[in-house]
Short mmCIF file of C-alpha atoms and ligand atoms in Angstrom, two decimals:
data_model
loop_
_atom_site.label_atom_id
_atom_site.label_comp_id
_atom_site.label_asym_id
_atom_site.label_seq_id
_atom_site.Cartn_x
_atom_site.Cartn_y
_atom_site.Cartn_z
CA MET A 1126 0.03 -0.25 -0.29
CA GLN A 1127 1.34 3.59 -0.98
CA LEU A 1128 0.26 6.30 1.12
CA SER A 1129 0.98 9.86 1.25
CA LEU A 1130 3.65 11.08 4.01
CA ALA A 1131 1.46 14.04 4.41
CA ALA A 1132 -1.71 11.20 4.57
CA LEU A 1133 0.67 9.45 6.95
CA ALA A 1134 1.05 12.91 8.96
CA SER A 1135 -2.17 13.75 9.24
CA LEU A 1136 -2.96 9.98 9.92
CA LEU A 1137 -0.54 9.53 12.35
CA THR A 1138 -1.05 13.08 14.02
CA ALA A 1139 -4.70 11.75 14.63
CA SER A 1140 -4.07 9.08 16.03
CA GLY A 1141 -2.04 11.08 18.95
CA LEU A 1142 0.98 8.55 18.83
CA VAL A 1143 3.55 11.43 17.11
CA SER A 1144 2.61 14.56 16.90
CA ALA A 1145 3.63 16.71 13.77
CA LEU A 1146 5.68 13.95 11.17
CA PRO A 1147 8.84 16.39 10.02
CA LEU A 1148 7.74 16.46 6.46
CA GLU A 1149 10.25 14.56 3.61
CA ARG A 1150 13.12 17.35 2.17
CA ARG A 1151 14.97 15.85 -1.05
CA GLY A 1152 16.57 12.90 -0.26
CA THR A 1153 15.46 12.03 3.09
CA LYS A 1154 13.04 8.33 3.62
CA MET A 1155 11.09 7.65 5.92
CA MET A 1156 11.48 4.05 6.40
CA THR A 1157 8.94 3.70 9.66
CA SER A 1158 5.21 5.55 10.59
CA LYS A 1159 6.15 5.25 14.06
CA THR A 1160 8.93 8.63 14.61
CA ARG A 1161 8.38 8.96 17.28
CA LEU A 1162 9.13 12.66 19.45
CA ASN A 1163 11.70 12.18 22.39
CA ALA A 1164 13.58 8.80 21.26
CA ALA A 1165 15.96 8.87 24.64
CA GLY A 1166 18.72 8.73 21.32
CA ALA A 1167 19.61 7.87 17.80
CA ALA A 1168 21.72 5.66 16.08
CA TYR A 1169 23.26 5.75 12.83
CA PHE A 1170 24.83 4.07 10.50
CA ILE A 1171 25.57 4.44 6.50
CA THR A 1172 24.90 1.99 3.29
CA ASN A 1173 28.11 3.50 1.49
CA GLU A 1174 26.89 2.15 -1.91
CA PRO A 1175 29.00 3.32 -5.01
CA GLY A 1176 25.58 5.15 -6.74
CA GLU A 1177 24.70 7.10 -2.77
CA ASN A 1178 26.08 6.88 0.34
CA MET A 1179 23.33 6.84 3.18
CA VAL A 1180 23.52 7.68 6.34
CA ILE A 1181 20.71 5.38 7.60
CA ALA A 1182 19.12 6.21 11.93
CA ALA A 1183 17.21 4.17 13.53
CA SER A 1184 15.80 5.92 17.49
CA ILE A 1185 16.58 5.14 20.38
CA ASN A 1186 13.99 4.00 22.64
CA SER A 1187 13.70 4.49 26.42
CA ASP A 1188 14.31 0.36 26.39
CA GLY A 1189 17.22 0.54 24.47
CA THR A 1190 15.92 -1.51 21.99
CA LEU A 1191 15.29 0.46 17.92
CA ASN A 1192 13.01 1.17 15.28
CA LEU A 1193 14.65 2.05 12.15
CA ASP A 1194 13.63 5.52 11.33
CA ARG A 1195 14.64 7.35 8.16
CA ALA A 1196 17.56 7.74 5.45
CA VAL A 1197 19.41 10.66 4.62
CA ALA A 1198 21.11 11.50 1.76
CA ALA A 1199 24.89 11.75 2.80
CA GLY A 1200 26.07 13.80 -0.06
CA GLY A 1201 28.42 11.60 -1.15
CA ARG A 1202 29.31 8.09 -2.67
CA GLY A 1203 31.19 5.39 -0.97
CA SER A 1204 33.44 2.40 -1.83
CA HIS A 1205 34.79 -1.21 -1.78
CA GLY A 1206 38.48 -0.76 -0.78
CA ILE A 1207 39.85 -3.66 -2.79
CA THR A 1208 40.04 -7.39 -1.91
CA ASP A 1209 39.77 -10.90 -2.06
CA PRO A 1210 36.87 -12.58 -2.20
CA VAL A 1211 35.00 -9.75 -2.01
CA GLY A 1212 32.76 -8.98 1.54
CA PRO A 1213 31.34 -7.06 4.54
CA ASP A 1214 33.97 -4.12 5.59
CA ALA A 1215 33.25 -2.42 2.69
CA LEU A 1216 35.78 0.82 4.43
CA PHE A 1217 38.69 -1.83 6.56
CA SER A 1218 38.06 0.88 9.37
CA GLN A 1219 36.31 1.53 12.65
CA GLY A 1220 34.25 4.79 13.32
CA ALA A 1221 33.52 6.27 9.39
CA ILE A 1222 30.21 8.42 10.91
CA LYS A 1223 30.44 9.55 13.56
CA ALA A 1224 28.27 11.82 16.32
CA SER A 1225 29.45 13.87 18.58
CA ALA A 1226 26.70 13.76 21.57
CA LYS A 1227 27.80 17.15 23.67
CA GLY A 1228 27.99 19.25 19.78
CA GLN A 1229 25.45 17.70 18.15
CA VAL A 1230 26.15 17.06 15.48
CA LEU A 1231 26.89 13.86 13.31
CA ALA A 1232 29.66 13.25 10.72
CA THR A 1233 30.25 10.96 7.66
CA VAL A 1234 32.76 9.97 5.49
CA ASN A 1235 31.27 9.41 1.62
CA SER A 1236 34.82 6.84 0.90
CA GLY A 1237 33.72 7.22 -3.54
CA SER A 1238 34.07 10.86 -3.43
CA ASN A 1239 36.43 12.21 -1.07
CA THR A 1240 34.51 14.15 0.65
CA ILE A 1241 32.73 14.26 4.38
CA SER A 1242 29.22 15.14 5.21
CA LEU A 1243 28.48 16.91 8.88
CA PHE A 1244 24.89 17.07 9.73
CA SER A 1245 22.90 19.69 13.04
CA ILE A 1246 21.11 16.84 15.48
CA ASP A 1247 17.54 17.51 16.72
CA PRO A 1248 18.71 17.31 20.11
CA LYS A 1249 14.70 16.19 20.41
CA THR A 1250 14.03 13.88 17.52
CA PRO A 1251 17.74 12.85 16.98
CA THR A 1252 16.79 10.64 14.03
CA ASN A 1253 16.20 14.65 11.65
CA ILE A 1254 19.09 14.96 10.82
CA GLN A 1255 19.96 18.38 8.06
CA PRO A 1256 22.84 18.87 6.16
CA LEU A 1257 25.06 22.04 7.52
CA GLY A 1258 27.19 22.63 5.49
CA ASP A 1259 27.92 21.48 1.87
CA PRO A 1260 30.44 17.82 1.55
CA VAL A 1261 34.34 19.19 1.92
CA SER A 1262 37.33 17.77 0.76
CA SER A 1263 39.15 15.38 2.56
CA GLU A 1264 41.66 16.22 0.94
CA GLY A 1265 43.44 12.81 0.40
CA GLU A 1266 41.68 9.98 -1.25
CA PHE A 1267 39.18 6.92 0.49
CA PRO A 1268 38.48 8.17 4.01
CA MET A 1269 37.40 5.88 5.90
CA SER A 1270 37.23 6.92 9.57
CA LEU A 1271 36.47 10.24 12.03
CA ALA A 1272 37.21 11.45 15.29
CA PHE A 1273 36.13 14.43 16.85
CA ASN A 1274 37.88 15.54 19.54
CA SER A 1275 35.60 15.61 23.56
CA ASP A 1276 33.69 19.18 23.17
CA GLY A 1277 32.51 18.49 18.42
CA SER A 1278 34.49 21.20 17.98
CA ARG A 1279 36.66 19.89 15.57
CA LEU A 1280 36.80 16.62 13.53
CA CYS A 1281 39.81 15.30 12.25
CA VAL A 1282 39.43 12.45 9.69
CA LEU A 1283 41.62 9.43 7.98
CA ASN A 1284 42.66 8.85 4.63
CA GLY A 1285 43.56 5.64 3.77
CA GLY A 1286 44.21 5.36 -0.09
CA THR A 1287 46.94 6.82 -2.74
CA VAL A 1288 47.14 10.03 -0.55
CA ASN A 1289 46.45 9.00 2.80
CA GLY A 1290 46.93 10.23 5.85
CA VAL A 1291 45.07 12.67 8.82
CA ASN A 1292 43.37 16.27 8.58
CA CYS A 1293 41.20 18.14 10.59
CA TYR A 1294 39.04 20.59 10.76
CA THR A 1295 36.62 23.95 12.74
CA VAL A 1296 32.87 22.17 13.95
CA ASP A 1297 30.93 25.21 12.92
CA LYS A 1298 26.80 25.19 13.95
CA LYS A 1299 26.14 27.91 10.28
CA ASN A 1300 28.22 27.34 8.61
CA GLY A 1301 29.78 23.08 9.20
CA LEU A 1302 33.42 22.00 7.79
CA THR A 1303 36.64 24.11 7.98
CA ALA A 1304 39.85 22.89 7.56
CA MET A 1305 42.07 24.21 9.72
CA PRO A 1306 46.18 25.67 8.89
CA ASN A 1307 48.95 22.84 9.31
CA THR A 1308 45.98 19.33 10.30
CA LEU A 1309 47.27 17.94 7.08
CA ARG A 1310 49.72 15.20 7.69
CA SER A 1311 51.07 12.05 5.53
CA LEU A 1312 51.16 9.19 6.59
CA GLY A 1313 52.95 7.99 3.64
CA LEU A 1314 52.23 4.47 3.27
CA ASN A 1315 51.65 3.18 -0.74
CA GLN A 1316 48.77 2.54 -0.92
CA THR A 1317 45.88 2.56 -3.59
CA THR A 1318 42.54 4.60 -4.31
CA PRO A 1319 40.30 2.05 -3.37
CA ALA A 1320 42.66 0.80 -0.60
CA THR A 1321 43.76 -2.34 -0.85
CA GLY A 1322 43.41 -4.53 2.70
CA PRO A 1323 42.75 -5.79 5.18
CA ALA A 1324 46.88 -6.67 5.35
CA GLY A 1325 48.15 -2.85 5.17
CA SER A 1326 45.27 -0.57 4.98
CA THR A 1327 44.21 1.94 7.40
CA SER A 1328 42.29 1.95 10.73
CA HIS A 1329 40.90 4.02 12.75
CA ILE A 1330 41.22 8.25 13.71
CA ILE A 1331 40.85 8.85 17.73
CA PHE A 1332 41.93 11.59 20.16
CA SER A 1333 43.90 9.92 23.47
CA GLU A 1334 41.63 11.10 25.93
CA ASP A 1335 43.54 14.41 27.38
CA GLY A 1336 43.04 14.61 23.33
CA LYS A 1337 46.26 16.12 23.53
CA GLN A 1338 47.11 13.63 20.45
CA LEU A 1339 45.79 11.81 17.23
CA MET A 1340 46.06 8.98 17.09
CA ALA A 1341 45.88 7.12 13.64
CA SER A 1342 46.28 2.58 13.28
CA VAL A 1343 47.47 0.96 9.87
CA LYS A 1344 47.02 -2.86 9.68
CA GLY A 1345 50.85 -4.21 9.38
CA VAL A 1346 52.02 -6.90 6.08
CA PRO A 1347 53.30 -9.30 7.88
CA PRO A 1348 56.60 -10.22 8.65
CA ASN A 1349 56.12 -6.01 9.13
CA PRO A 1350 54.23 -5.24 12.56
CA GLY A 1351 51.55 -1.98 11.69
CA MET A 1352 51.54 0.65 14.06
CA ILE A 1353 49.78 3.27 15.73
CA ALA A 1354 50.76 6.95 14.03
CA VAL A 1355 51.04 8.95 17.31
CA TRP A 1356 50.71 13.47 16.74
CA ASP A 1357 51.46 15.84 19.53
CA VAL A 1358 47.74 18.62 19.39
CA ALA A 1359 48.52 21.48 20.28
CA ASP A 1360 46.43 24.28 21.64
CA ASP A 1361 45.36 25.63 18.49
CA GLY A 1362 44.59 22.08 17.38
CA SER A 1363 47.58 22.40 15.10
CA LEU A 1364 49.55 18.72 14.98
CA SER A 1365 53.06 18.56 15.23
CA ALA A 1366 55.13 18.18 11.98
CA ASP A 1367 55.45 13.97 12.34
CA PHE A 1368 54.07 11.06 14.06
CA LYS A 1369 55.82 8.53 16.02
CA ALA A 1370 54.72 5.03 15.05
CA VAL A 1371 54.32 3.47 17.59
CA ALA A 1372 54.57 -0.79 16.65
CA PRO A 1373 51.97 -3.33 17.84
CA PRO A 1374 53.67 -5.60 21.20
CA SER A 1375 55.77 -9.00 20.25
CA GLY A 1376 53.04 -11.14 18.27
CA GLY A 1377 50.21 -8.27 17.47
CA LEU A 1378 50.03 -7.79 14.11
CA LEU A 1379 47.02 -5.73 12.77
CA PRO A 1380 45.92 -3.00 14.88
CA PHE A 1381 42.46 -2.18 13.62
CA SER A 1382 40.25 -0.30 16.55
CA MET A 1383 41.63 1.88 18.95
CA THR A 1384 39.08 2.66 22.08
CA VAL A 1385 40.94 4.81 24.85
CA ILE A 1386 41.95 2.95 28.31
CA PRO A 1387 39.50 5.26 30.80
CA GLY A 1388 42.42 7.71 33.01
CA LYS A 1389 45.72 5.60 31.42
CA ASN A 1390 47.28 6.34 28.65
CA ALA A 1391 46.60 3.24 26.34
CA VAL A 1392 45.33 1.81 24.11
CA LEU A 1393 43.29 -1.10 23.98
CA SER A 1394 43.52 -2.35 19.91
CA THR A 1395 41.71 -4.89 18.08
CA ASP A 1396 43.78 -7.06 15.73
CA PRO A 1397 43.12 -9.53 13.68
CA GLY A 1398 45.94 -11.24 13.99
CA LEU A 1399 45.15 -12.77 16.74
CA GLY A 1400 42.69 -10.73 19.31
CA PHE A 1401 44.03 -7.99 21.25
CA ASP A 1402 47.32 -5.81 21.31
CA VAL A 1403 47.43 -3.48 24.84
CA PHE A 1404 49.27 -0.01 23.76
CA ASP A 1405 50.59 0.92 26.97
CA PHE A 1406 52.18 4.94 26.40
CA SER A 1407 52.83 5.62 29.14
CA SER A 1408 56.68 5.58 30.03
CA GLY A 1409 55.70 1.32 31.58
CA ASN A 1410 56.25 -1.52 30.31
CA SER A 1411 52.55 -2.97 29.98
CA SER A 1412 52.00 -3.46 26.84
CA SER A 1413 50.23 -7.26 25.23
CA ALA A 1414 49.26 -9.23 23.09
CA VAL A 1415 46.63 -11.32 23.45
CA LYS A 1416 45.16 -14.28 21.24
CA ILE A 1417 41.35 -15.51 21.81
CA ASP A 1418 41.52 -18.64 20.87
CA GLY A 1419 38.75 -18.83 18.26
CA GLN A 1420 39.13 -16.70 16.76
CA ASN A 1421 38.52 -15.03 12.40
CA ALA A 1422 38.96 -11.17 12.31
CA THR A 1423 38.12 -10.04 15.95
CA CYS A 1424 38.15 -5.65 14.04
CA TRP A 1425 35.90 -4.13 16.18
CA SER A 1426 35.73 -2.51 19.95
CA SER A 1427 34.26 0.33 22.01
CA PHE A 1428 33.58 0.07 26.20
CA SER A 1429 31.50 -0.13 28.63
CA THR A 1430 31.23 2.87 31.29
CA LYS A 1431 28.37 0.95 33.79
CA THR A 1432 30.01 -2.89 33.00
CA GLY A 1433 34.25 -1.46 32.87
CA ASN A 1434 34.79 -3.34 30.43
CA PHE A 1435 35.19 -4.23 26.14
CA TYR A 1436 33.48 -4.99 24.09
CA LEU A 1437 34.92 -6.75 20.81
CA THR A 1438 33.70 -7.40 17.69
CA ASP A 1439 34.71 -10.93 15.39
CA ILE A 1440 33.50 -10.61 11.43
CA GLY A 1441 33.92 -14.29 10.66
CA THR A 1442 32.72 -16.55 14.32
CA ALA A 1443 29.91 -13.77 15.13
CA ILE A 1444 30.85 -14.22 18.67
CA VAL A 1445 31.03 -10.83 20.71
CA THR A 1446 33.62 -11.16 23.04
CA GLU A 1447 34.37 -8.96 26.43
CA VAL A 1448 37.53 -8.05 27.61
CA ASN A 1449 38.10 -6.98 31.12
CA VAL A 1450 42.24 -4.36 31.40
CA ASP A 1451 42.23 -3.89 35.18
CA ASP A 1452 44.91 -1.30 36.91
CA ASN A 1453 47.83 -2.67 35.50
CA LEU A 1454 46.70 -2.99 32.49
CA LYS A 1455 46.16 -6.93 32.71
CA ALA A 1456 43.71 -7.84 29.99
CA SER A 1457 41.14 -11.17 30.49
CA ILE A 1458 38.72 -12.59 28.14
CA VAL A 1459 35.70 -12.42 30.68
CA LYS A 1460 32.66 -13.70 28.51
CA GLN A 1461 31.77 -14.11 25.13
CA TYR A 1462 28.49 -13.98 23.91
CA PRO A 1463 27.72 -15.49 20.05
CA GLN A 1464 25.49 -14.24 18.05
CA THR A 1465 23.65 -15.77 14.66
CA LYS A 1466 26.39 -17.19 12.49
CA GLY A 1467 26.68 -15.43 9.05
CA ALA A 1468 25.99 -12.40 10.38
CA ALA A 1469 29.45 -10.52 10.35
CA THR A 1470 29.21 -8.71 13.59
CA ILE A 1471 31.50 -5.44 12.30
CA ASP A 1472 31.42 -1.47 13.29
CA ASN A 1473 30.00 -1.52 17.10
CA ASP A 1474 29.35 1.00 19.63
CA ILE A 1475 27.86 1.92 23.81
CA ALA A 1476 25.44 3.70 24.98
CA THR A 1477 24.44 4.69 28.12
CA VAL A 1478 20.22 4.40 28.11
CA ASN A 1479 17.85 5.33 31.50
CA GLY A 1480 21.19 3.93 33.83
CA LYS A 1481 21.55 0.95 31.57
CA ASP A 1482 24.41 0.61 28.88
CA MET A 1483 23.26 -1.05 25.81
CA MET A 1484 26.12 -2.25 22.64
CA TYR A 1485 24.68 -0.96 18.70
CA VAL A 1486 26.43 -4.47 16.25
CA LEU A 1487 26.22 -3.85 12.41
CA ALA A 1488 25.80 -7.34 11.08
CA PRO A 1489 25.42 -6.76 7.61
CA GLY A 1490 25.66 -10.51 7.12
CA THR A 1491 21.94 -10.42 8.18
CA GLN A 1492 21.53 -6.84 7.15
CA THR A 1493 20.24 -6.03 11.75
CA VAL A 1494 21.71 -3.95 13.83
CA GLU A 1495 22.56 -7.54 17.14
CA VAL A 1496 21.20 -4.78 20.43
CA LEU A 1497 22.61 -6.43 23.73
CA SER A 1498 21.89 -5.54 26.93
CA LEU A 1499 25.40 -5.08 29.79
CA ASP A 1500 23.13 -5.75 32.59
CA ALA A 1501 26.55 -6.05 34.11
CA PRO A 1502 29.79 -7.25 33.98
CA GLY A 1503 29.54 -11.27 33.01
CA ASN A 1504 25.79 -10.79 32.05
CA ALA A 1505 25.48 -8.98 28.60
CA LYS A 1506 21.99 -10.14 26.89
CA HIS A 1507 21.39 -10.08 23.33
CA VAL A 1508 17.33 -8.09 23.15
CA GLN A 1509 16.79 -7.42 19.78
CA SER A 1510 17.99 -7.95 15.84
CA LEU A 1511 16.46 -5.13 13.72
CA SER A 1512 16.08 -5.90 10.41
CA ILE A 1513 17.16 -2.77 7.43
CA ALA A 1514 16.55 -5.22 4.50
CA GLY A 1515 12.96 -5.23 4.73
CA PRO A 1516 12.36 -1.44 5.75
CA ALA A 1517 14.97 -0.25 3.66
CA LYS A 1518 13.82 -2.15 0.10
CA ALA A 1519 10.55 -0.75 1.15
CA ALA A 1520 11.38 3.02 1.52
CA GLY A 1521 13.70 2.55 -2.16
CA VAL A 1522 17.02 2.48 -0.06
CA THR A 1523 19.81 0.63 -0.97
CA THR A 1524 21.90 -1.89 0.85
CA ASN A 1525 24.68 -4.31 -0.01
CA THR A 1526 25.50 -6.49 2.29
CA ASN A 1527 29.32 -6.05 1.04
CA ASN A 1528 28.68 -2.10 1.32
CA LEU A 1529 27.33 -1.74 5.03
CA GLN A 1530 29.57 -0.36 7.55
CA GLY A 1531 29.08 2.27 10.46
CA MET A 1532 27.85 2.52 14.22
CA THR A 1533 27.39 5.25 16.38
CA VAL A 1534 24.87 6.71 19.09
CA PHE A 1535 24.23 9.86 20.20
CA ILE A 1536 22.03 10.56 23.27
CA ARG A 1537 19.75 13.24 24.64
CA GLN A 1538 22.20 15.01 27.46
C1 NAG B 1710 54.20 -0.23 -3.94
O1 NAG B 1710 53.22 -1.79 -3.78
C2 NAG B 1710 53.38 -1.65 -5.40
C3 NAG B 1710 51.86 -2.94 -4.72
O2 NAG B 1710 52.21 -3.71 -3.80
C4 NAG B 1710 54.25 -2.31 -5.37
O3 NAG B 1710 54.85 -3.13 -6.23
C5 NAG B 1710 55.44 -1.19 -5.50
O4 NAG B 1710 57.31 -1.15 -5.84
C6 NAG B 1710 55.30 -0.36 -4.07
N1 NAG B 1710 56.68 0.31 -4.62
C7 NAG B 1710 56.58 0.94 -3.19
C8 NAG B 1710 57.75 2.11 -4.35
O5 NAG B 1710 57.51 0.47 -2.57
C1 NAG B 1711 59.14 -5.46 29.64
O1 NAG B 1711 59.06 -6.88 30.01
C2 NAG B 1711 59.67 -7.93 29.44
C3 NAG B 1711 58.53 -8.87 29.80
O2 NAG B 1711 58.90 -8.53 30.88
C4 NAG B 1711 61.01 -7.84 29.21
O3 NAG B 1711 61.73 -8.43 27.93
C5 NAG B 1711 61.71 -6.68 28.54
O4 NAG B 1711 63.46 -6.19 29.07
C6 NAG B 1711 61.20 -4.85 29.55
N1 NAG B 1711 61.63 -4.16 28.05
C7 NAG B 1711 61.84 -2.35 29.14
C8 NAG B 1711 61.62 -1.97 27.91
O5 NAG B 1711 61.92 -2.67 30.77
C1 NAG B 1712 38.41 -16.67 8.43
O1 NAG B 1712 37.13 -17.40 8.10
C2 NAG B 1712 37.45 -17.07 6.29
C3 NAG B 1712 36.04 -17.50 6.72
O2 NAG B 1712 35.66 -18.65 6.51
C4 NAG B 1712 38.54 -18.62 6.25
O3 NAG B 1712 38.59 -18.30 4.98
C5 NAG B 1712 40.07 -17.49 7.03
O4 NAG B 1712 40.48 -18.76 6.52
C6 NAG B 1712 39.18 -17.71 9.26
N1 NAG B 1712 40.70 -16.79 9.20
C7 NAG B 1712 41.47 -16.90 10.20
C8 NAG B 1712 42.30 -16.16 10.97
O5 NAG B 1712 40.16 -17.53 10.98
#
């Protein structure tokens, strides 16, 4: 049944389900008749389609479950890295789309256009996102990961193609993104556009906890073990001319995601070669490469402030692994949570919803988002499998198992 949006809006308004439905803008496709006002937040990911990249936005209900709301044109094209065989995780990355709760903004890469798009987030209806300025050049090729600073006033991108490295922008709520002087820095990798990987490709960009360093992870090409490249960030946001290359601890091979270990000058980095690496950047000597038995490719990670543990996803086994890192940076596996076989669990993020942490995992193999409730350390429960394919198709949005990418959450403050 084909119902006009205006008819739908008046129907829903009459039913009291919503007070008003925003009018369909060019490039926005509604995926539900149940857009609720005052959602707790939203989860976003991208279609990363070579024809047109779209942001898919799902509202987070008060119990932490999701409601697929809308798809919004990202303003550019996606792409797929060169790999054999071709599979999910087109960008070999974490952080292809990022929200800043403080800044109330959302940014995505358009890897096939070498651009970045910025959106404002309506805090009352967080799936209602509006373009902020025009997409800007990433000043490199194959942009695949983004990082906001802590207050959302700056954004940095990691480019992974022939022209690779980082670049940063100021974030203005009226004008959008403006490239900052002295932040365009090369990694000098011998890469292609689109990037060839996963071995030898760039992975993820983050700020250190104190904001004084910018880090980019690069997977190795065995026997070369890859690195985390670290730039110093000056008070004006500019970057040191050169980066310091920090090799993984012995046994580490393919640094992928980086998740800050709170209160320590350290990060947990997933490593599809064996499990994960702990990088200790302090003068201590507590780095370690940790094996996850039976793992296939552990590539994505997030931290839960409520349980104090890290949650890692493996695209091959579709298992979520919970990891504890103690005060001495000694890591141990707490528990593993198998998801649907073949789900190809990739990007994930964690949000605190009404006092409880919820984990959102993009599963392109099943074209779903898997939702886990992190009730306590060692006690995560699967609570929802949100179908993407059906609603996307009904709304005329192209999705593809091999292209879907990214996961980031926004919670109303
Ligand atoms: C870059 O990589 C290509 C493909 O592996 C190789 O043929 C070429 O020699 C490399 N160039 C340099 C400068 O290392
Ligand atoms: C760090 O610890 C390892 C293993 O305990 C040891 O082999 C190495 O010499 C130490 N390095 C430093 C710089 O203390
Ligand atoms: C991961 O799974 C793929 C597909 O099943 C397989 O080809 C590959 O060898 C596995 N890799 C590891 C490290 O187990």
